[in-house]
mmCIF file of C-alpha atoms and ligand atoms in Angstrom:
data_model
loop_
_atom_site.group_PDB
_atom_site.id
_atom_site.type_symbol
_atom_site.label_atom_id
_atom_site.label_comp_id
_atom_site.label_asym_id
_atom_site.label_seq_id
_atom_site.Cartn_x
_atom_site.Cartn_y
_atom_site.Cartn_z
ATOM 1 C CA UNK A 252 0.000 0.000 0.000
ATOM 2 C CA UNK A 253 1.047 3.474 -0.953
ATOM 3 C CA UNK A 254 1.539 5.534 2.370
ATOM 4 C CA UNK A 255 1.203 9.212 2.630
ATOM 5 C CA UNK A 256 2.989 12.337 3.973
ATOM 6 C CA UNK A 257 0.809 13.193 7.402
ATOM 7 C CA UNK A 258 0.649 16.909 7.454
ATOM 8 C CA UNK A 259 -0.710 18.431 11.318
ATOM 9 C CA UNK A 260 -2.451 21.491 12.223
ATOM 10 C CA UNK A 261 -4.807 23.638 14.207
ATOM 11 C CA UNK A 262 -6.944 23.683 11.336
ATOM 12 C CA UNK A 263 -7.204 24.801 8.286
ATOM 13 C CA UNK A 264 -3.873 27.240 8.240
ATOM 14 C CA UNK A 265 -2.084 23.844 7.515
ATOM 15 C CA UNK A 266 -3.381 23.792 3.898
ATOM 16 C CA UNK A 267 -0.650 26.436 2.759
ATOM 17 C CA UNK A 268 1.306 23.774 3.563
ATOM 18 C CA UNK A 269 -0.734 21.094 2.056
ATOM 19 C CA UNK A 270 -1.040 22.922 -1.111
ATOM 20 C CA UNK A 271 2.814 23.371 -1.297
ATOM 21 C CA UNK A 272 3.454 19.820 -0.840
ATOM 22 C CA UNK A 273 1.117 18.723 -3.562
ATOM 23 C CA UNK A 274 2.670 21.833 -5.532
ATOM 24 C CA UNK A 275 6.805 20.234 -5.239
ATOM 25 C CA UNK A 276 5.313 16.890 -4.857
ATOM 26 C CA UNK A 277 2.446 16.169 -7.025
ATOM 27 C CA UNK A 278 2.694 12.131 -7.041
ATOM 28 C CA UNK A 279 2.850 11.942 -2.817
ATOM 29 C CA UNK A 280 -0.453 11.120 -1.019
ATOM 30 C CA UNK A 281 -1.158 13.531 1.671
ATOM 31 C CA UNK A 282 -3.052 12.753 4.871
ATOM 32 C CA UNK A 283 -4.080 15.795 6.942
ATOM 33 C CA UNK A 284 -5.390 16.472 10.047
ATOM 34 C CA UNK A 285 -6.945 20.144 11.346
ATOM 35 C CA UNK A 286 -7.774 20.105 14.951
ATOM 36 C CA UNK A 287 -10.548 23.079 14.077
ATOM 37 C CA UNK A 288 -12.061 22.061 16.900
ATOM 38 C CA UNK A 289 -9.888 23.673 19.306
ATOM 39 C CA UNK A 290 -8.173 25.883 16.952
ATOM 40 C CA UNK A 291 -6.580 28.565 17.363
ATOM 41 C CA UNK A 292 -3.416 27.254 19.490
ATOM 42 C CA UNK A 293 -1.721 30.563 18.641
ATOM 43 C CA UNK A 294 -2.944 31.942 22.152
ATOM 44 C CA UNK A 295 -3.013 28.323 24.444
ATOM 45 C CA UNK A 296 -0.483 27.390 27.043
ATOM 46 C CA UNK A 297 2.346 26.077 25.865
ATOM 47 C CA UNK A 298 1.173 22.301 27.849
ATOM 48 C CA UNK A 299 -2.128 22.174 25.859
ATOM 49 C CA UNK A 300 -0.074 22.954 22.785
ATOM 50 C CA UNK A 301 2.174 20.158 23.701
ATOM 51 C CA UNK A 302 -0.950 17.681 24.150
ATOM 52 C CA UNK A 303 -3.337 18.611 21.328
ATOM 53 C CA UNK A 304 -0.295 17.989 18.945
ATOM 54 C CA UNK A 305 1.004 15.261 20.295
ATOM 55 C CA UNK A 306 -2.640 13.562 20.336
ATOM 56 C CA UNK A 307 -3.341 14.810 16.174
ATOM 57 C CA UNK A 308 0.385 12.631 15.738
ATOM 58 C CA UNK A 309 -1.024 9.437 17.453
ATOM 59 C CA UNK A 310 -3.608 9.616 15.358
ATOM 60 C CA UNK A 311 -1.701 9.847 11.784
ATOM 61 C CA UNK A 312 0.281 7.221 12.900
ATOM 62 C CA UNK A 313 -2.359 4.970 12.917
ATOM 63 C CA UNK A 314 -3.093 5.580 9.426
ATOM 64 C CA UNK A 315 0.172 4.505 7.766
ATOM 65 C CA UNK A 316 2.715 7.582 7.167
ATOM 66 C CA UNK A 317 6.048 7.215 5.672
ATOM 67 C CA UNK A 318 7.311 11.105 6.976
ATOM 68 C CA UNK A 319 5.261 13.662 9.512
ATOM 69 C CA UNK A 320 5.392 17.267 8.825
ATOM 70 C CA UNK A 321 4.069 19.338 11.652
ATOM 71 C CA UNK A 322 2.315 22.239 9.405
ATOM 72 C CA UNK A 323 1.588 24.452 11.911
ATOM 73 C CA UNK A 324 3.986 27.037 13.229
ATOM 74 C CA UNK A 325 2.966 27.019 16.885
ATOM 75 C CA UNK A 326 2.922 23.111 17.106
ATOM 76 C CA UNK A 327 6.364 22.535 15.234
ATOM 77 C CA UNK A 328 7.764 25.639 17.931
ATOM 78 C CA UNK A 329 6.568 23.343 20.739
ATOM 79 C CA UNK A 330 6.985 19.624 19.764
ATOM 80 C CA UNK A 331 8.989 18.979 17.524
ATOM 81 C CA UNK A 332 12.510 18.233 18.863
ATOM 82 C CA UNK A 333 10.214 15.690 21.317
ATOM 83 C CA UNK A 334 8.681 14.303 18.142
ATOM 84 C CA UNK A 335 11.657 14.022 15.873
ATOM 85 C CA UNK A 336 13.397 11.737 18.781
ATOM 86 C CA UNK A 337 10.595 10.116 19.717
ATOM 87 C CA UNK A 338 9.566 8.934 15.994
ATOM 88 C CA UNK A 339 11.337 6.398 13.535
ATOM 89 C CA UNK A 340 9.643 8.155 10.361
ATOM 90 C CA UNK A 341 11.342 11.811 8.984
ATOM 91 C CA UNK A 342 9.951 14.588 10.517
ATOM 92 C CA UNK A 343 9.522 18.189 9.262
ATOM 93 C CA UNK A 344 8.886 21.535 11.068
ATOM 94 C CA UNK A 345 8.234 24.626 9.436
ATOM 95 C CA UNK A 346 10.621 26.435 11.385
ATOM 96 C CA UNK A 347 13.796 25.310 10.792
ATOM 97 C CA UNK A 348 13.445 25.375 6.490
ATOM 98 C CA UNK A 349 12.232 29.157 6.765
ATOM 99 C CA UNK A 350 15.230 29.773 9.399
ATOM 100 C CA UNK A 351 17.468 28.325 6.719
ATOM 101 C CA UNK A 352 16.399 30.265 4.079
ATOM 102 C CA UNK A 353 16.416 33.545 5.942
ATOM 103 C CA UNK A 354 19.724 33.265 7.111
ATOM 104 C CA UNK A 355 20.550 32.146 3.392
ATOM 105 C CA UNK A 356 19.088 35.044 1.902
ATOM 106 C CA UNK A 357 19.431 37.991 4.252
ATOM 107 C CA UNK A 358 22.748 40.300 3.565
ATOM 108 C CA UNK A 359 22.727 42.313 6.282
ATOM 109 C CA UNK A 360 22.399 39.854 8.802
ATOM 110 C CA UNK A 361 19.016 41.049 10.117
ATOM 111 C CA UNK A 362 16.120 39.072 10.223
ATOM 112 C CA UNK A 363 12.441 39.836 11.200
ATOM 113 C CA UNK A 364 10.337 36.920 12.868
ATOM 114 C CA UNK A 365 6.342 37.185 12.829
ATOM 115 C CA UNK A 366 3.951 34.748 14.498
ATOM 116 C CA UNK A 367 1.524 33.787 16.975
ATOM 117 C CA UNK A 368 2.335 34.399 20.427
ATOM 118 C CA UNK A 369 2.545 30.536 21.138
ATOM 119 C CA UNK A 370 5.357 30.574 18.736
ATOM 120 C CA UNK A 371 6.933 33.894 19.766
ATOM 121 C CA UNK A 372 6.948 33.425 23.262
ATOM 122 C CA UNK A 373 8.514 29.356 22.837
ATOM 123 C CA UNK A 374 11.892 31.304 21.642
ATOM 124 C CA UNK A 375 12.069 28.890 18.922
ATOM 125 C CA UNK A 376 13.026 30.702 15.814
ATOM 126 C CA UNK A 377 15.966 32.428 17.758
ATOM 127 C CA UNK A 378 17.506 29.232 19.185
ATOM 128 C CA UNK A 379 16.998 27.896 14.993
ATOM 129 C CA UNK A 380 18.458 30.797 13.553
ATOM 130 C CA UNK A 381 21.155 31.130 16.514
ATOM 131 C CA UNK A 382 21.919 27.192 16.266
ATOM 132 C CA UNK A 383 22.477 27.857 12.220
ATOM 133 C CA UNK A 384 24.787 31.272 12.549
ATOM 134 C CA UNK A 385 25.079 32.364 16.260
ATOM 135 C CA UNK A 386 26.010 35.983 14.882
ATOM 136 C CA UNK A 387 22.374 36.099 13.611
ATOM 137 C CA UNK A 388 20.815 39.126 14.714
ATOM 138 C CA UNK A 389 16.688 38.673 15.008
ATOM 139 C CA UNK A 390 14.014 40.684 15.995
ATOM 140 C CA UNK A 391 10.638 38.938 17.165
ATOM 141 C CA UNK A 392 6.999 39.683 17.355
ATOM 142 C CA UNK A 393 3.993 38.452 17.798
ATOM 143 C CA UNK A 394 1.152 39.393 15.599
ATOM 144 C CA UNK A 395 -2.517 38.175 17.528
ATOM 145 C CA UNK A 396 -4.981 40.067 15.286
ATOM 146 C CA UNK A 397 -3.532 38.716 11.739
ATOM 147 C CA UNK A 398 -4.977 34.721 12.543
ATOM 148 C CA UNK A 399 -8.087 36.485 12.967
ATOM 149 C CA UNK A 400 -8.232 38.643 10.006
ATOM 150 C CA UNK A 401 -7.401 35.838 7.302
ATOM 151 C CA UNK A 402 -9.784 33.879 9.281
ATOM 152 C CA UNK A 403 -12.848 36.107 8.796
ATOM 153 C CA UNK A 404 -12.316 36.064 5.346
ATOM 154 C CA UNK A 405 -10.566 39.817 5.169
ATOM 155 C CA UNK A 406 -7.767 38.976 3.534
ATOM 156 C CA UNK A 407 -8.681 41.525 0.143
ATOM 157 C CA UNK A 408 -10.489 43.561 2.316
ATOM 158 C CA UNK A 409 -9.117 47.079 1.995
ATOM 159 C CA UNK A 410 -9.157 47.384 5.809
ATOM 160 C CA UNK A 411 -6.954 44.410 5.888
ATOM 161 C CA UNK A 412 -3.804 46.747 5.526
ATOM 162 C CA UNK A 413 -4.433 49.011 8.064
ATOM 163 C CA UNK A 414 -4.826 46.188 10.343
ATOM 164 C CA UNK A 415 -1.166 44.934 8.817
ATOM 165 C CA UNK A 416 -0.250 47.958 9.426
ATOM 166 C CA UNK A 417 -0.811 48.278 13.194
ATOM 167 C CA UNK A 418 0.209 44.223 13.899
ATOM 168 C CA UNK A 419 3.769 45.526 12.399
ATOM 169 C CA UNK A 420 4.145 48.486 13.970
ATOM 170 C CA UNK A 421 6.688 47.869 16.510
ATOM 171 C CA UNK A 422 9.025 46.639 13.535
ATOM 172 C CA UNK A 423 9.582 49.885 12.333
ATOM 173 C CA UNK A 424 13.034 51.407 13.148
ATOM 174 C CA UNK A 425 14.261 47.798 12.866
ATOM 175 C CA UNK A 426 16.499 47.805 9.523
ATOM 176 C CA UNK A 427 15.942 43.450 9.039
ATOM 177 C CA UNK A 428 16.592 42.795 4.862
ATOM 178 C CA UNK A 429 14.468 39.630 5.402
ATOM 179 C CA UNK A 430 11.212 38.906 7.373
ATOM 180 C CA UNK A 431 9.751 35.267 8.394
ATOM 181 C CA UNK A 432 6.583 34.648 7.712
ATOM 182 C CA UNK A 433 6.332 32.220 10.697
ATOM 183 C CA UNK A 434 2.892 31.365 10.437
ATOM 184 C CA UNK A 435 0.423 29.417 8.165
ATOM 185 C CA UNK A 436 -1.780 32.313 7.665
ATOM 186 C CA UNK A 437 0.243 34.809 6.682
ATOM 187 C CA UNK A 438 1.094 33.967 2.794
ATOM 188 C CA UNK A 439 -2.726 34.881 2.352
ATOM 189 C CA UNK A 440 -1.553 38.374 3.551
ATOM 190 C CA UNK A 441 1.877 38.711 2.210
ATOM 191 C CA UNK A 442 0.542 41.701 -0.219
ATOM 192 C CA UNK A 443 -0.475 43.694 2.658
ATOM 193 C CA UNK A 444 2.728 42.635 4.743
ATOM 194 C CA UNK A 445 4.671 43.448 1.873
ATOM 195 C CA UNK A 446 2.952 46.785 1.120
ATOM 196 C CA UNK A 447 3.851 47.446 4.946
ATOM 197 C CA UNK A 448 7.711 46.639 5.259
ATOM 198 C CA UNK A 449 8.187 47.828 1.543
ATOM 199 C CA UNK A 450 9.699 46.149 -1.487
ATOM 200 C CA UNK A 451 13.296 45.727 -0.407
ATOM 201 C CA UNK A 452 12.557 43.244 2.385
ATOM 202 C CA UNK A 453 12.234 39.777 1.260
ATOM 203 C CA UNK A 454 9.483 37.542 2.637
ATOM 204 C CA UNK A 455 9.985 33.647 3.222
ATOM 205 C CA UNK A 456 6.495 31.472 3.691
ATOM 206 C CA UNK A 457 7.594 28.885 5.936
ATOM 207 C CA UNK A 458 5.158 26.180 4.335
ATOM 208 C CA UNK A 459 7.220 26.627 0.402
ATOM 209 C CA UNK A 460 10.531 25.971 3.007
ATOM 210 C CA UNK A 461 8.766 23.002 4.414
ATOM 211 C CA UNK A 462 7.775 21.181 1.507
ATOM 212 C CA UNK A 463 10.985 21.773 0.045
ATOM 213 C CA UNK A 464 12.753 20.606 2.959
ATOM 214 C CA UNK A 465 10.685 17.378 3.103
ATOM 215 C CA UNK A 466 11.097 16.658 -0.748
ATOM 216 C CA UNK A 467 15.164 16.780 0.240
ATOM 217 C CA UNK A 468 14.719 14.607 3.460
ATOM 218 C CA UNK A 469 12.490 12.011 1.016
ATOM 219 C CA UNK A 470 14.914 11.977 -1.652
ATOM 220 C CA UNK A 471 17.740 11.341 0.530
ATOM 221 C CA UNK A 472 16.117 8.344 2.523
ATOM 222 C CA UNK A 473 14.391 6.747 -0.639
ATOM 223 C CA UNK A 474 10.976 7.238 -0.159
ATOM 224 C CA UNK A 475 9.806 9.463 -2.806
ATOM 225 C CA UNK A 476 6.738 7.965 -4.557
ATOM 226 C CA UNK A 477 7.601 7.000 -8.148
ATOM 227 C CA UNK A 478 5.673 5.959 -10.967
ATOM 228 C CA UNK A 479 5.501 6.296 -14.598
ATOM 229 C CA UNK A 480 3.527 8.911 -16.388
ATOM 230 C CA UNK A 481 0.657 8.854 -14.338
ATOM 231 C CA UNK A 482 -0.029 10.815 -10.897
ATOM 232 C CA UNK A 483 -2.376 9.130 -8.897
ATOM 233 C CA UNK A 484 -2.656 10.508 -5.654
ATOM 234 C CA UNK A 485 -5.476 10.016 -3.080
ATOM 235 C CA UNK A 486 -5.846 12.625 -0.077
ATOM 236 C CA UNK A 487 -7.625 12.213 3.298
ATOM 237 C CA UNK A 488 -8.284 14.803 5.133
ATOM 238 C CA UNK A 489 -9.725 14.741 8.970
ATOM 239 C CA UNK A 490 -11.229 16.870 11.343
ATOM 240 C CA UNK A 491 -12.061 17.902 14.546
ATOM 241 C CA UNK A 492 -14.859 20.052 13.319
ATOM 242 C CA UNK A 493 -17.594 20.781 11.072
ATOM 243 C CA UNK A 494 -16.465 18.554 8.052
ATOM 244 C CA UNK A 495 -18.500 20.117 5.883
ATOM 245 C CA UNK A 496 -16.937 23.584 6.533
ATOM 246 C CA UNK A 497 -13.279 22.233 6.351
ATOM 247 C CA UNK A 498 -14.070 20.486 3.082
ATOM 248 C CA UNK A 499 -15.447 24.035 1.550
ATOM 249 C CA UNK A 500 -12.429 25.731 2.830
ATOM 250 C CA UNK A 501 -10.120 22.847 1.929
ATOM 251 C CA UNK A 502 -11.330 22.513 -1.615
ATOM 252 C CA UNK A 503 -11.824 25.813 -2.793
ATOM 253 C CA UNK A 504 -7.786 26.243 -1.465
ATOM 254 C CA UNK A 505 -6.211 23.427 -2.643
ATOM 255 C CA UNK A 506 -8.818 23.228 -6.100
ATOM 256 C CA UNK A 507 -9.028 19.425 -5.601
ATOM 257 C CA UNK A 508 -12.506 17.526 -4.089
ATOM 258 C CA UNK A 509 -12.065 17.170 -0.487
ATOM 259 C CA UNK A 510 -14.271 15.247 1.530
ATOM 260 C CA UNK A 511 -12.940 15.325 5.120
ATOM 261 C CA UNK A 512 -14.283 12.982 7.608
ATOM 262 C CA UNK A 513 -14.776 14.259 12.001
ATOM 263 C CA UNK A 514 -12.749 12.605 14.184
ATOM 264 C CA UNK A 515 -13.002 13.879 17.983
ATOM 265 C CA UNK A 516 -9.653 13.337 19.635
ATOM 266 C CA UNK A 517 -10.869 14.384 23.511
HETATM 267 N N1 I24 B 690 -9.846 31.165 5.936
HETATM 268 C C1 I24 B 690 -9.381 30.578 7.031
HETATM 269 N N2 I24 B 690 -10.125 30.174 8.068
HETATM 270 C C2 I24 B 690 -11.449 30.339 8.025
HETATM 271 C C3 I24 B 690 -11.173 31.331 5.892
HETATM 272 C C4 I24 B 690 -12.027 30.934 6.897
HETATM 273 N N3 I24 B 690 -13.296 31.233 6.543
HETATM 274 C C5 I24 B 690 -13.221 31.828 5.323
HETATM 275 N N4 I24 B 690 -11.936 31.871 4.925
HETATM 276 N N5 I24 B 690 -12.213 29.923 9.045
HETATM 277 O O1 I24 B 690 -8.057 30.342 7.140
HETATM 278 C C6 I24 B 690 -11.623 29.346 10.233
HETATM 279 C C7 I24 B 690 -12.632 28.747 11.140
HETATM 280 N N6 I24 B 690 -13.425 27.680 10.487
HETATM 281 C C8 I24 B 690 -12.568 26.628 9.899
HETATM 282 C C9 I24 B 690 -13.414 25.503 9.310
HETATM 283 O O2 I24 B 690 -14.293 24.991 10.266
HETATM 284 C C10 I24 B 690 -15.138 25.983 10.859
HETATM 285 C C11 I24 B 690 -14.323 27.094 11.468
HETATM 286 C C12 I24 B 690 -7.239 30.503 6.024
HETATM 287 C C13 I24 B 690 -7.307 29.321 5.108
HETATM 288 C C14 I24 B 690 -5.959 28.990 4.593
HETATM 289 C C15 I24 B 690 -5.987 27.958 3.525
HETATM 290 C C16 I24 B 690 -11.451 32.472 3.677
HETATM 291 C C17 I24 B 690 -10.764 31.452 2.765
HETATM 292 C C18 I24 B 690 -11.427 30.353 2.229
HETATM 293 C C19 I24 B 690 -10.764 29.449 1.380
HETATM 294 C C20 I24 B 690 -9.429 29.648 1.090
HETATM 295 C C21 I24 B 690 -8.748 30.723 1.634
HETATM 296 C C22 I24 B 690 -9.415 31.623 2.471
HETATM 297 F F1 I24 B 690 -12.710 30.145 2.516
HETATM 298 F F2 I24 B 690 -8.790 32.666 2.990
HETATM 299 N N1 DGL B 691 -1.524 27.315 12.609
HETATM 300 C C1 DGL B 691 -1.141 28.369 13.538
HETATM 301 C C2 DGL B 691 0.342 28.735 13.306
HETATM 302 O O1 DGL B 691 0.872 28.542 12.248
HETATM 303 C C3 DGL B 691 -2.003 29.597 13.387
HETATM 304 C C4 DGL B 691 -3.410 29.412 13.869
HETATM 305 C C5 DGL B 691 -3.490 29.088 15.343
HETATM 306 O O2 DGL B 691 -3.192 29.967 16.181
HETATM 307 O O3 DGL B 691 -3.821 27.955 15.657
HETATM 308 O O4 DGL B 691 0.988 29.229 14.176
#
């Protein structure tokens, strides 16, 4: 049997990273879980981030994975050194790619972080970046009201920027060549956050980093799915929640059918 690349999340954030991984990997089967349920994580306790994650993994790994990425920023900032010991299948944050990249691309040696305050406060972009190139010199913050503002469907609004606008604030002054999108919502923004930090600054989405990072990790261990011509590729996607509002959300993103099943993990 064919197994899949689990993908974890809070909810439906996780399908930038989904979509990037069918994007770079079009023949891999991707099974996905969205704990909408109980999303957002962004603001919990760093315990009840630790649990709810580590509960969405025992589930995928009863349903046959060959390699675990954990999609969602706050999640990967909390679990995943635990999770990469603790499993014998590759596992792939969406931290340590973007961190990678930044420090790859930034000439001035200053990089911007944004992201929830789960994954602000955990320190876990610094210690990446630091680990990488302890000279790195990074600026953090925390940015509440954008989850919110992709999530009620404002993400074209023209109010949208000023809201950008304000979240950034406290970044101005800071002279960073290169800013982290550390976050899955935040590629649906990255015109206003763009528009905000102007043109010179270059943006990295953590979930294009992520997929590219697990195509590398795939290649190098052999377990890329081949085949001839044809890509055949079946998706499963569960959640916590309404199923028939993740599917909507799910398929008009990702332009494939979705049909996600509920599973309750409490
Ligand atoms: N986008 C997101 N979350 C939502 C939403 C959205 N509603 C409209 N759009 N709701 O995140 C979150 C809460 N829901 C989740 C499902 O169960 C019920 C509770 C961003 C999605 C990232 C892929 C706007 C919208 C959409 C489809 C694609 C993109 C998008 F409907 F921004
Ligand atoms: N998926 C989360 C992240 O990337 C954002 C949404 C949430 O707070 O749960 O950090």
């Amino acid at each position: 049997m064919k197994q899949g690349i689990g993908i974890i999340d809070s909810g439906v954030g996780g399908l930038t990273v989904a979509k990037e991984v069918i994007r770079q990997l079009p023949r891999e089967d991707i099974v996905y879980f969205g704990d909408t349920a109980r999303c957002p994580y962004g603001p919990r306790p760093y315990q009840e981030i630790r649990e709810f994650s580590l509960q969405m993994i025992d589930f995928l790994l009863l349903k046959s994975i060959k390699a675990l990425v954990i999609g969602c920023n706050t999640a990967a900032a909390v679990v995943l050194a635990e999770v990469s010991e603790k499993l014998e299948i590759p596992v792939v944050g969406v931290i340590d790619p973007g961190a990678r990249t930044a420090l790859k691309e930034t000439k001035t040696g200053k990089i911007a972080v944004i992201g929830t305050k789960g994954t602000i406060a955990s320190g876990a972009y610094e210690k990446a970046l630091k680990r990488l190139n302890p000279k790195a010199n990074v600026v953090s913050l925390a940015c509440p009201t954008l989850v919110p503002l992709v999530e009620s469907g404002r993400s074209h609004d023209p109010g949208g920027a000023e809201i950008v606008r304000e979240a950034l604030a406290p970044l101005a002054g800071e002279e960073f060549d290169t800013l982290i999108l550390g976050c899955t919502h935040y590629p649906l923004i990255s015109h206003f956050i763009q528009e905000t930090v102007g043109p010179d600054v270059r943006l990295i989405s953590s979930a294009e980093e992520a997929a590219r990072e697990l195509s590398v990790v795939l290649a190098y261990r052999n377990l890329l799915a081949n085949g001839g011509d044809v890509v055949d590729t079946t998706h499963h996607f569960y959640t916590s929640g309404d199923r028939e509002l993740f599917s909507e959300i799910a398929q008009q993103w990702l332009g494939v059918e979705v049909a996600a099943e509920r599973v309750s993990l409490e």
